[in-house]
XYZ file of C-alpha atoms in Angstrom:
155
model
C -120.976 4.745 257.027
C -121.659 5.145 253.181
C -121.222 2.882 250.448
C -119.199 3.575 247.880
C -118.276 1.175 244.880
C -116.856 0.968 241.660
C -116.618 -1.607 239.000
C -112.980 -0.718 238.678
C -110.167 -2.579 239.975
C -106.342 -3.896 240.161
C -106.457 -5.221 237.106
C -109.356 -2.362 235.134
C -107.710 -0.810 232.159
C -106.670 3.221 231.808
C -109.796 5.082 231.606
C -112.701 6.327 233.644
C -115.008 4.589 235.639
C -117.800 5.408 237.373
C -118.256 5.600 241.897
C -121.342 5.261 243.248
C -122.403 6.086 246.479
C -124.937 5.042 248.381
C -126.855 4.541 251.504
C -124.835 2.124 253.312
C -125.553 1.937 256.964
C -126.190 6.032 257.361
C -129.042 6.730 259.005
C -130.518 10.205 260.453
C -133.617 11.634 262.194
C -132.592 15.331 260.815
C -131.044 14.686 256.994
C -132.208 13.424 254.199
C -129.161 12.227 251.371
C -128.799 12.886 248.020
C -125.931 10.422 246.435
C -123.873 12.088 243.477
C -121.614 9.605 241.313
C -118.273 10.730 241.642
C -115.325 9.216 238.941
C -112.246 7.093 239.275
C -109.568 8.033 236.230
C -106.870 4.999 235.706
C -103.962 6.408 233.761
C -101.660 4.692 231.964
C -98.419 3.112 233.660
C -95.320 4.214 232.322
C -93.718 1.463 230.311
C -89.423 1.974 229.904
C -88.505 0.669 226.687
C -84.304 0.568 226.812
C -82.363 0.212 223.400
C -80.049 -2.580 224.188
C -76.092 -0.907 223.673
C -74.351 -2.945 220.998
C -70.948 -3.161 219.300
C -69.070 -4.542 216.480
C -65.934 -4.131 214.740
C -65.200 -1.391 211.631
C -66.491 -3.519 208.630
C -69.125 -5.898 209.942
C -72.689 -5.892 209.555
C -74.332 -4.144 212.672
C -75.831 -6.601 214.915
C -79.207 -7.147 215.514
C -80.479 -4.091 217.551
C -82.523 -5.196 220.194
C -84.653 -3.312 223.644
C -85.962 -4.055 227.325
C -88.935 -3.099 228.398
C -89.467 -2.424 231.967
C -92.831 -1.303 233.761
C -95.203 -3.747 233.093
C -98.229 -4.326 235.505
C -99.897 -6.954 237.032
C -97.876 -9.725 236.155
C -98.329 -9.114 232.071
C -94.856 -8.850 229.996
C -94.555 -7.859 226.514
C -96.383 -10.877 225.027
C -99.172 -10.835 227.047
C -99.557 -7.659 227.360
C -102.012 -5.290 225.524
C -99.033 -3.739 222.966
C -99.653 -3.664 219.582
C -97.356 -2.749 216.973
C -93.787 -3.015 215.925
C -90.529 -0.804 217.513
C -88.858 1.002 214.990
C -84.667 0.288 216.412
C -82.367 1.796 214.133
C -78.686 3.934 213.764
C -77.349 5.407 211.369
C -73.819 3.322 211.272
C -73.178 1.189 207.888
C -70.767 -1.491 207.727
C -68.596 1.165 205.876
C -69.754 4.062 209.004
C -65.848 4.552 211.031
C -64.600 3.244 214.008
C -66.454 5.286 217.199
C -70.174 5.447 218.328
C -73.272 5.777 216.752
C -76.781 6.545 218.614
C -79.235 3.780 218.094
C -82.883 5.326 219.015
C -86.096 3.587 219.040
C -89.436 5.084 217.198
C -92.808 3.568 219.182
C -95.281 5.572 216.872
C -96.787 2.058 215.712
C -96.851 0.805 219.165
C -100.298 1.518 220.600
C -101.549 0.292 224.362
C -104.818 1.458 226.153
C -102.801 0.531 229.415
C -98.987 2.058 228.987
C -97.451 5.457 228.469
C -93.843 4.886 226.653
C -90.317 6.338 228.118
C -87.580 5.396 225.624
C -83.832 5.535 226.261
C -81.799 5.471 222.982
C -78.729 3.217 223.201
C -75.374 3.049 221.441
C -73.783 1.347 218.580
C -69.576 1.444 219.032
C -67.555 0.386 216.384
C -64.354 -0.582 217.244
C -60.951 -0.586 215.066
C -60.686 -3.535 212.928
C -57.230 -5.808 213.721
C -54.536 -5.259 210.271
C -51.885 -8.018 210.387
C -48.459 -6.293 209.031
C -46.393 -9.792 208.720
C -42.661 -8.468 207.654
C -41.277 -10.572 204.046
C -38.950 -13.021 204.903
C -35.636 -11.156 202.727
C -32.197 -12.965 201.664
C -28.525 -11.139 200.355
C -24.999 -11.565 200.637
C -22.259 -10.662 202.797
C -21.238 -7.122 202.002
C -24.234 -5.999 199.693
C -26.838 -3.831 200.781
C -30.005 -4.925 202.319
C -32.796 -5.634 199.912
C -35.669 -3.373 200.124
C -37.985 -4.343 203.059
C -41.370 -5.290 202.404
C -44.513 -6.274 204.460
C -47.496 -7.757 203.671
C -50.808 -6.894 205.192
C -53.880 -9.098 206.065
């Protein structure tokens, strides 16, 4: 049998590494062998970055938009992992923006790794209806008269 080895393992970053064959415990009366290196290309693992759904009421500030990232390898997370850069979350919903939902999407063009490939899955803001109080004025008249006019006020 052959020998063949690499530096690479488990735990070796995306990119290409080197095999190398050699003599091992072949042995022939009839060949001579010539050993070739051959390669071993790591890619990147895919790394799933989901934008967190969120909601608030018509009126509010929108809440801190937040993701999950799901993928990592060999035990690492997101702070010990080789990502650089900052995740761009954002929607275009304003405090003012009307009850219903709003896309909130993720940009990772600052977010660099030699190890991870990025799948992003946008997530969504919903606004609900705020609450308006209609609280009917308490109204006084005599017997006989005509009712006052009938107010409300709202809060």
């Amino acid at each position: 049998m052959p020998s063949v080895t690499t530096t690479a393992d488990s735990k070796s970053s995306a990119g290409s590494y080197t095999i190398i064959p050699g003599m091992g415990t072949l042995s022939s009366a009839n060949y001579d062998f010539e050993f070739n290196n051959g390669s071993l290309v790591i890619d990147k693992a895919l790394l799933t970055i989901a934008v967190e759904n969120k909601s608030r009421t018509y009126g509010q500030a929108n809440p801190t938009l937040t993701a999950t990232y799901a993928g990592f390898m060999n035990g690492e997370s997101l702070s010990t992992s080789d990502l650089s850069g900052q995740l761009d979350l954002s929607t275009l919903a304003t405090p003012s923006s009307a009850a219903g939902t709003y896309a909130i999407t993720a940009n990772a063009a600052s977010v660099t790794s030699n190890n991870y490939a990025f799948s992003i899955t946008p997530g969504t803001l919903t606004i609900g209806k705020a609450m308006v109080t209609l609280t009917a004025e308490p109204k006084g008249r005599s017997y006989g008269v005509a009712n006052p006019q009938l107010t409300v006020t709202y809060t």
